[in-house]
mmCIF file of N, CA and C in Angstrom:
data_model
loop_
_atom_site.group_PDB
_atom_site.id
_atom_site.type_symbol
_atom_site.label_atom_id
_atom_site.label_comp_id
_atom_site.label_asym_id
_atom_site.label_seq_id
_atom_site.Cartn_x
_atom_site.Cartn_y
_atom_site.Cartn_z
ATOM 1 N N UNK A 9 -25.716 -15.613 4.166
ATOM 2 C CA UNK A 9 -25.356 -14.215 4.272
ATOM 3 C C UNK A 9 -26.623 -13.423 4.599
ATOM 4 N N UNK A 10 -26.248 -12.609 5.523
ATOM 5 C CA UNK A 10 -27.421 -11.449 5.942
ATOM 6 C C UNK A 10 -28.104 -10.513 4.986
ATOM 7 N N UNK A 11 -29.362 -10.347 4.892
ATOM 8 C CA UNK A 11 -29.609 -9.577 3.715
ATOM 9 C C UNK A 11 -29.966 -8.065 4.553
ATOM 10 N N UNK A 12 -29.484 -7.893 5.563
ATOM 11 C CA UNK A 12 -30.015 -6.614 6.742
ATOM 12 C C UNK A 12 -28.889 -5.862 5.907
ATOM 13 N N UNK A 13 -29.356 -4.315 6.009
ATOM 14 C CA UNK A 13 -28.046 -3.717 5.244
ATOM 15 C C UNK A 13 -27.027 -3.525 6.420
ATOM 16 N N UNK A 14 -26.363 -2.556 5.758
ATOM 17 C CA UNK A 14 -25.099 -2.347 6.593
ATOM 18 C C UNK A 14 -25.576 -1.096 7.279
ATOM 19 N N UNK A 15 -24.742 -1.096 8.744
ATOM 20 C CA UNK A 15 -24.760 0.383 8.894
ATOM 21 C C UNK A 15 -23.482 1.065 9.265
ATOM 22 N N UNK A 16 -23.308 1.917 7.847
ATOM 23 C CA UNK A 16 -21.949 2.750 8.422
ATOM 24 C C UNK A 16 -22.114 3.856 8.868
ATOM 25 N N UNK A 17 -20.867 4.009 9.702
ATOM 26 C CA UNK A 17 -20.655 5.314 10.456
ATOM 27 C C UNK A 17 -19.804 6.640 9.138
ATOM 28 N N UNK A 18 -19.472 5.808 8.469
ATOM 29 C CA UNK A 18 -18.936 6.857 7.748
ATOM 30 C C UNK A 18 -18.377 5.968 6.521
ATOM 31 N N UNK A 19 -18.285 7.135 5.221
ATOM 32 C CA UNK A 19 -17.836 6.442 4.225
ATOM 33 C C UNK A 19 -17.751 7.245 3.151
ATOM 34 N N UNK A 20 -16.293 7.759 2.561
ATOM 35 C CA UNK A 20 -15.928 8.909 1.580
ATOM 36 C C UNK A 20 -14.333 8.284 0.807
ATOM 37 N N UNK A 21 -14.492 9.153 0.307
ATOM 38 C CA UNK A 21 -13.213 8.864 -0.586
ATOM 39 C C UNK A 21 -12.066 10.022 -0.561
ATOM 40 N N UNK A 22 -11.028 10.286 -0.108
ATOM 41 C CA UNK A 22 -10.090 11.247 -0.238
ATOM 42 C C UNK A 22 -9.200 11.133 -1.418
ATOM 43 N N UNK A 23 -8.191 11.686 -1.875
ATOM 44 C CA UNK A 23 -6.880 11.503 -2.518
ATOM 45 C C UNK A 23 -5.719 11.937 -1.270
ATOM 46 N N UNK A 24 -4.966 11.181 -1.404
ATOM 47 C CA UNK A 24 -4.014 10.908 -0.449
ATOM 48 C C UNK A 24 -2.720 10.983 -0.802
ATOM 49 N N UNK A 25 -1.358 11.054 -0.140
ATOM 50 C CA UNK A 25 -0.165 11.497 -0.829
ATOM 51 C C UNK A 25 0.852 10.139 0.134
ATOM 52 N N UNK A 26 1.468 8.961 -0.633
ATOM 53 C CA UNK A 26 1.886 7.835 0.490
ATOM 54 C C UNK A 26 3.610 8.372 -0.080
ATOM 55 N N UNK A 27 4.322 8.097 1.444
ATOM 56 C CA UNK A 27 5.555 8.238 0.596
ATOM 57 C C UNK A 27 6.701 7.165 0.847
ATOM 58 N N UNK A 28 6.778 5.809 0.446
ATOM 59 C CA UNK A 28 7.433 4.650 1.042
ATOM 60 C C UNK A 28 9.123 5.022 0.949
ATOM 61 N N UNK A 29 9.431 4.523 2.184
ATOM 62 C CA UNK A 29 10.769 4.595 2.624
ATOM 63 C C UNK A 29 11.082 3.320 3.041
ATOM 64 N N UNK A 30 12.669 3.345 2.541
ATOM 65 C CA UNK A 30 13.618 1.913 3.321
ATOM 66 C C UNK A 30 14.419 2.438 4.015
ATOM 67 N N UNK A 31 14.637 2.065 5.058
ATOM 68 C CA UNK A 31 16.254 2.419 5.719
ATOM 69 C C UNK A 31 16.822 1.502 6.684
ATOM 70 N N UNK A 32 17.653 1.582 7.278
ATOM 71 C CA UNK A 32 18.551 0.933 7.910
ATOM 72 C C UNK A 32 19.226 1.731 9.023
ATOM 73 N N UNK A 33 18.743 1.524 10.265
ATOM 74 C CA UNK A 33 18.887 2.798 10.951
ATOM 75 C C UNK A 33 20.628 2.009 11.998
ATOM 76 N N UNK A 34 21.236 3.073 13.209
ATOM 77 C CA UNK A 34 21.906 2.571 13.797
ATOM 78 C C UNK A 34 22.146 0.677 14.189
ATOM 79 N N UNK A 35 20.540 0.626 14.892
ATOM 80 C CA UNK A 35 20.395 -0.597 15.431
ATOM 81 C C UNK A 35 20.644 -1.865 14.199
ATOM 82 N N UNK A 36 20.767 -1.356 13.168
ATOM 83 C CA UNK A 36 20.639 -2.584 12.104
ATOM 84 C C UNK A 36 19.496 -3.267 11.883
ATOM 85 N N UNK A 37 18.445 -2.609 12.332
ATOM 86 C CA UNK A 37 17.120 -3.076 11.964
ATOM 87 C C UNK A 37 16.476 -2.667 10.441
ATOM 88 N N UNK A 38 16.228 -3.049 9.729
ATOM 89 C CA UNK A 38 15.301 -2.664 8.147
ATOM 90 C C UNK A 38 14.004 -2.385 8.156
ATOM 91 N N UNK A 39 13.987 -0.696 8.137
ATOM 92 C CA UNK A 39 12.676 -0.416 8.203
ATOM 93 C C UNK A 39 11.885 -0.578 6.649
ATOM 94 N N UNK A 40 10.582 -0.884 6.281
ATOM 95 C CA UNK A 40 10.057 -0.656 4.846
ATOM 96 C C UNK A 40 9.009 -0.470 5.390
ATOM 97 N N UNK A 41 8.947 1.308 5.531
ATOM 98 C CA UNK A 41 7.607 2.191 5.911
ATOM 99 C C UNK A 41 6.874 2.791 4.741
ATOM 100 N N UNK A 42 5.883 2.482 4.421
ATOM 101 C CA UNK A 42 4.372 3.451 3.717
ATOM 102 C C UNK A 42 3.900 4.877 4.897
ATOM 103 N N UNK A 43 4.630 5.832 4.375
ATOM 104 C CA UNK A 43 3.619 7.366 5.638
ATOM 105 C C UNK A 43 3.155 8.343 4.609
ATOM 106 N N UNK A 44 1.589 7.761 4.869
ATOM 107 C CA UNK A 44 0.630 8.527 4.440
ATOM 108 C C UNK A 44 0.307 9.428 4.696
ATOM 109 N N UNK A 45 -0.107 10.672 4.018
ATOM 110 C CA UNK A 45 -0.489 11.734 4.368
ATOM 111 C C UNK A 45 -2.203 12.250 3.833
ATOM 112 N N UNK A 46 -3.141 12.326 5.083
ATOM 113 C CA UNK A 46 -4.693 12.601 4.238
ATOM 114 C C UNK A 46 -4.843 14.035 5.217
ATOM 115 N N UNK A 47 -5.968 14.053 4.956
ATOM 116 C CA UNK A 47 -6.960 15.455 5.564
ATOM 117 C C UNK A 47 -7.465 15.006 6.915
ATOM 118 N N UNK A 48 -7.007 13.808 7.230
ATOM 119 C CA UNK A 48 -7.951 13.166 8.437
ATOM 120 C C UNK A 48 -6.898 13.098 9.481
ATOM 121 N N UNK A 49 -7.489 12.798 10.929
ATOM 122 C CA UNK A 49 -6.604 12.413 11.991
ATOM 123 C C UNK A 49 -5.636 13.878 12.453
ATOM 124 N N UNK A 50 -6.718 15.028 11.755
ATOM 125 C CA UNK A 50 -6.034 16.346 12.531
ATOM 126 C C UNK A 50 -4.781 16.652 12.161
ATOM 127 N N UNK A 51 -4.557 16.041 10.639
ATOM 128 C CA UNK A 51 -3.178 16.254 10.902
ATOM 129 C C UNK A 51 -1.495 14.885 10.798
ATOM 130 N N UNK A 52 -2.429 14.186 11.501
ATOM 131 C CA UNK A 52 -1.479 12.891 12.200
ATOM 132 C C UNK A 52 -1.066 12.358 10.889
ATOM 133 N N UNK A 53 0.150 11.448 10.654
ATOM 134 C CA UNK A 53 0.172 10.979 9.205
ATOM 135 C C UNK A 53 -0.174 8.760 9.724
ATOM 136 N N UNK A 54 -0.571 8.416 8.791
ATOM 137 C CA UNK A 54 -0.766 6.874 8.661
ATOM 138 C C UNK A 54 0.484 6.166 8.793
ATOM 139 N N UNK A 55 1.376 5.340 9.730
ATOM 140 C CA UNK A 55 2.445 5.151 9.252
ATOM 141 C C UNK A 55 2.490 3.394 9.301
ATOM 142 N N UNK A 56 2.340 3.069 8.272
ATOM 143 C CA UNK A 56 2.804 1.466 8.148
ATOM 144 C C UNK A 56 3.779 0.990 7.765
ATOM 145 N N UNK A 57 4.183 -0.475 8.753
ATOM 146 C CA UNK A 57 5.125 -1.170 8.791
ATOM 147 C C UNK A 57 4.905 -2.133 7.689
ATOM 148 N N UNK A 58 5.565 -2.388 6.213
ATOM 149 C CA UNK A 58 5.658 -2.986 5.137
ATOM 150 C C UNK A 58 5.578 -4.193 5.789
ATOM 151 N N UNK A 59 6.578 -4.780 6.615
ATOM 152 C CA UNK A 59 7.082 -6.382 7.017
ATOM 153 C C UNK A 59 5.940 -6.862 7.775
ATOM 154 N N UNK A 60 5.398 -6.416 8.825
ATOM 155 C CA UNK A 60 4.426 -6.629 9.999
ATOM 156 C C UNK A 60 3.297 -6.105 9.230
ATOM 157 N N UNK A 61 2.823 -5.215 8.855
ATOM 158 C CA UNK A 61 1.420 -5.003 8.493
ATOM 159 C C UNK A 61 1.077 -4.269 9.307
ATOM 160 N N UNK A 62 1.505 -3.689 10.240
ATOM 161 C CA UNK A 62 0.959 -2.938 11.234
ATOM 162 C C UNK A 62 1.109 -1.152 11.186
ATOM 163 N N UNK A 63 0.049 -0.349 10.730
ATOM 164 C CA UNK A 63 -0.421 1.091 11.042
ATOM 165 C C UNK A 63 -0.680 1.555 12.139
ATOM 166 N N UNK A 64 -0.058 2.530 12.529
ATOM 167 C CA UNK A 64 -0.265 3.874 13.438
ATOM 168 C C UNK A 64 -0.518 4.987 12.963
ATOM 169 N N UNK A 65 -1.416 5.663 13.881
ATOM 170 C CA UNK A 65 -1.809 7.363 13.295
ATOM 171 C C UNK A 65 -0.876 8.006 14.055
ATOM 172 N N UNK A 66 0.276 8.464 13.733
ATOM 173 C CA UNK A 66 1.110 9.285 14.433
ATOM 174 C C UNK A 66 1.574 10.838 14.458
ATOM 175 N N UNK A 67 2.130 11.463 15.457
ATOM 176 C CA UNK A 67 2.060 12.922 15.528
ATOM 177 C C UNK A 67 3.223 13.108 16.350
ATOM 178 N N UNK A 68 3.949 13.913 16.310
ATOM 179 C CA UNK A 68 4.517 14.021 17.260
ATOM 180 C C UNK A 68 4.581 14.056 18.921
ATOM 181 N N UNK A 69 3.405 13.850 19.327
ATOM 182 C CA UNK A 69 2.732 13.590 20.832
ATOM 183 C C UNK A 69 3.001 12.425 21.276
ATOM 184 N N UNK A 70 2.562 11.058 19.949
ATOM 185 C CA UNK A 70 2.673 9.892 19.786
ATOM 186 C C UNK A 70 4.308 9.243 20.528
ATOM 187 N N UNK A 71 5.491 10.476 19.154
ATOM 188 C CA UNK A 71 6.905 9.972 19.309
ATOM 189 C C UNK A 71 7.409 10.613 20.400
ATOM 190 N N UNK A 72 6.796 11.388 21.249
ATOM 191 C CA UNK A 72 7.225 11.884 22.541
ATOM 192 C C UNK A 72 7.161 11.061 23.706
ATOM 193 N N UNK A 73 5.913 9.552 23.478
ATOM 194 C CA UNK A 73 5.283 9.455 24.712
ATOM 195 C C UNK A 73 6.349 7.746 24.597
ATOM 196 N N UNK A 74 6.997 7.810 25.947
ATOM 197 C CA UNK A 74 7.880 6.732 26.259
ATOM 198 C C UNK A 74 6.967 5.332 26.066
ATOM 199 N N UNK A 75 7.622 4.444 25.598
ATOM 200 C CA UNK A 75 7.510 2.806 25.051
ATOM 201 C C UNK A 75 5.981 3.203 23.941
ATOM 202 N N UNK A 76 5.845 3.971 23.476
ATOM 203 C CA UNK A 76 4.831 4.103 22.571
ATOM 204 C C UNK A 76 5.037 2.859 21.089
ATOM 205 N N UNK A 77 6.119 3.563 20.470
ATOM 206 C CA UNK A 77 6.821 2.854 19.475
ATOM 207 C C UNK A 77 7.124 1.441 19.819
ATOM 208 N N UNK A 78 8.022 1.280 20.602
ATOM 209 C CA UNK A 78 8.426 -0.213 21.056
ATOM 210 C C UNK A 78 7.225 -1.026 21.050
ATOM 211 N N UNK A 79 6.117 -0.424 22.267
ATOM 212 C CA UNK A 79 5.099 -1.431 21.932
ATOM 213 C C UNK A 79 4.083 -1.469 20.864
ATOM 214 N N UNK A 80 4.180 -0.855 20.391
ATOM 215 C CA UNK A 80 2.586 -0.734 18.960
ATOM 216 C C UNK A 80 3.582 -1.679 18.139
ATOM 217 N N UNK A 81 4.829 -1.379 17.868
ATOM 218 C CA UNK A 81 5.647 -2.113 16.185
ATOM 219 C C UNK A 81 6.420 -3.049 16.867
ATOM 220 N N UNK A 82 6.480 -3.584 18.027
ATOM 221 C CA UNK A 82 7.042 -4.803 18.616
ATOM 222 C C UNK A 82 8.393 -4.648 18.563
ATOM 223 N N UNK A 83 9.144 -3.414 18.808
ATOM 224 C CA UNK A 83 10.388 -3.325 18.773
ATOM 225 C C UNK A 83 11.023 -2.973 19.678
ATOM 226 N N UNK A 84 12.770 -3.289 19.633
ATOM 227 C CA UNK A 84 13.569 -3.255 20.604
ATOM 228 C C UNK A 84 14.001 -1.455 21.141
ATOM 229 N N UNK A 85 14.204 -1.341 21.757
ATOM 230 C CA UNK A 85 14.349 0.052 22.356
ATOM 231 C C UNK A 85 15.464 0.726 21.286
ATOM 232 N N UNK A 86 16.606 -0.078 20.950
ATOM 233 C CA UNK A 86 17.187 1.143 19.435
ATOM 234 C C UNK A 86 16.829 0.946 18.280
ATOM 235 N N UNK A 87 15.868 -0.276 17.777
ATOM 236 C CA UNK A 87 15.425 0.021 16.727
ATOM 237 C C UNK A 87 14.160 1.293 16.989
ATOM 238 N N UNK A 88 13.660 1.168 18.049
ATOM 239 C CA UNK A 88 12.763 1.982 18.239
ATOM 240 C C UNK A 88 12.985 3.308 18.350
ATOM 241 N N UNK A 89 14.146 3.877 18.663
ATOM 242 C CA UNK A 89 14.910 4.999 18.630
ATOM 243 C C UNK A 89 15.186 5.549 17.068
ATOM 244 N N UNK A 90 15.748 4.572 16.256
ATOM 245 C CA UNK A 90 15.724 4.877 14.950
ATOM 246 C C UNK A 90 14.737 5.284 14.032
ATOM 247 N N UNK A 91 13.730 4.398 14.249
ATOM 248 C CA UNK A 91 12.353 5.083 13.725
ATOM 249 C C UNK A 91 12.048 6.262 14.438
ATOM 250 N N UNK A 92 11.735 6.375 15.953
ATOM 251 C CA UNK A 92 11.568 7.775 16.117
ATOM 252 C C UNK A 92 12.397 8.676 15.674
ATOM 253 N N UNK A 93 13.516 8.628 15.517
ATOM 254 C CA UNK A 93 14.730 9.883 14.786
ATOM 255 C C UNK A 93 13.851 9.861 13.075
ATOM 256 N N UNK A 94 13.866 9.050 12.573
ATOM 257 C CA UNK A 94 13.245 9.360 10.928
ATOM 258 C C UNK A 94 11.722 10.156 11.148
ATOM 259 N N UNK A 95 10.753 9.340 12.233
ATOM 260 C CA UNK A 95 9.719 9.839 11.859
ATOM 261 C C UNK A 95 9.615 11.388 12.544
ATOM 262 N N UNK A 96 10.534 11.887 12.969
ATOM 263 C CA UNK A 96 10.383 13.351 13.361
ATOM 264 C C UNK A 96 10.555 14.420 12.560
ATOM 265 N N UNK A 97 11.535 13.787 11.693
ATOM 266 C CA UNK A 97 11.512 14.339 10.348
ATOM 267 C C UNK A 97 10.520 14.706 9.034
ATOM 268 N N UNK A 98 9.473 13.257 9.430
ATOM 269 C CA UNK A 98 8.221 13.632 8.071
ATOM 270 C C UNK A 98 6.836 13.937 9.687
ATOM 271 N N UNK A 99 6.916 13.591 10.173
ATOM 272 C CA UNK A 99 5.349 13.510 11.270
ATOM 273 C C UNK A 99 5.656 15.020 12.005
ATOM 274 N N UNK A 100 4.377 15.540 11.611
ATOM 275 C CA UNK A 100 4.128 17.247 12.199
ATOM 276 C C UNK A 100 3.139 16.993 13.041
ATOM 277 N N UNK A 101 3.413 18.390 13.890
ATOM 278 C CA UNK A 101 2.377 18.638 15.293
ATOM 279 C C UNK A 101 0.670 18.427 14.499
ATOM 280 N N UNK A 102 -0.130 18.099 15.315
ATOM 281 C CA UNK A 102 -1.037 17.352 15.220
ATOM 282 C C UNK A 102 -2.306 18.823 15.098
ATOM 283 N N UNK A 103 -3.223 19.286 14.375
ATOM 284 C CA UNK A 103 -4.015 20.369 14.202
ATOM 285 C C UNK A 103 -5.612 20.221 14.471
ATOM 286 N N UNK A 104 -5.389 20.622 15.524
ATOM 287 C CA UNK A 104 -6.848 20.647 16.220
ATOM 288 C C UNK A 104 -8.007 21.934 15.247
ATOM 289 N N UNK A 105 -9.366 21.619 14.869
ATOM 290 C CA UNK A 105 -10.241 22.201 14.854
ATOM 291 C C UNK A 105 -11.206 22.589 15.681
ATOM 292 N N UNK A 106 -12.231 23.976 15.571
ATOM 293 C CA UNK A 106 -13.185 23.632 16.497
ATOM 294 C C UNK A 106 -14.238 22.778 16.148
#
């Protein structure tokens, strides 16, 4: 093991608000989502896929932009529809600073 230190770009601690959901949308697909909510990403909320392991920083820009969903969470075009219908519901416009 290297004894060189590390160099980070960054490194803090927030408190964070996660809010896990199950559902079962049209397509008959089973979602088990973790959507996090922090101070970071402008806004965007964390949204992970329980089954796959797989996080996105999402915003509504994200669920606007065609095969976005399908391809990041490997899904079929109406399961992918279903998640976008839920996540429009918790994921807000995205807040730019100067």
């Amino acid at each position: 093991m290297s004894a060189e230190p590390l160099d980070f770009l960054s490194d803090f601690t927030e408190q964070t608000s996660t809010r896990f959901v199950t559902f079962i949308g049209e397509s008959m697909h089973r979602f088990d989502l973790a959507v996090t909510t922090t101070s970071r990403f402008y806004g965007k909320k964390l949204v992970t896929d329980l089954q796959s392991g797989l996080t996105a920083i999402l915003g509504q820009d994200d669920l606007e932009e065609e095969g976005y969903l399908e391809s990041f969470y490997r899904l079929e075009e109406d399961a992918a529809e279903d998640l976008r219908r839920f996540l429009a519901l918790v994921v807000g416009e995205a807040h730019f600073t100067d």
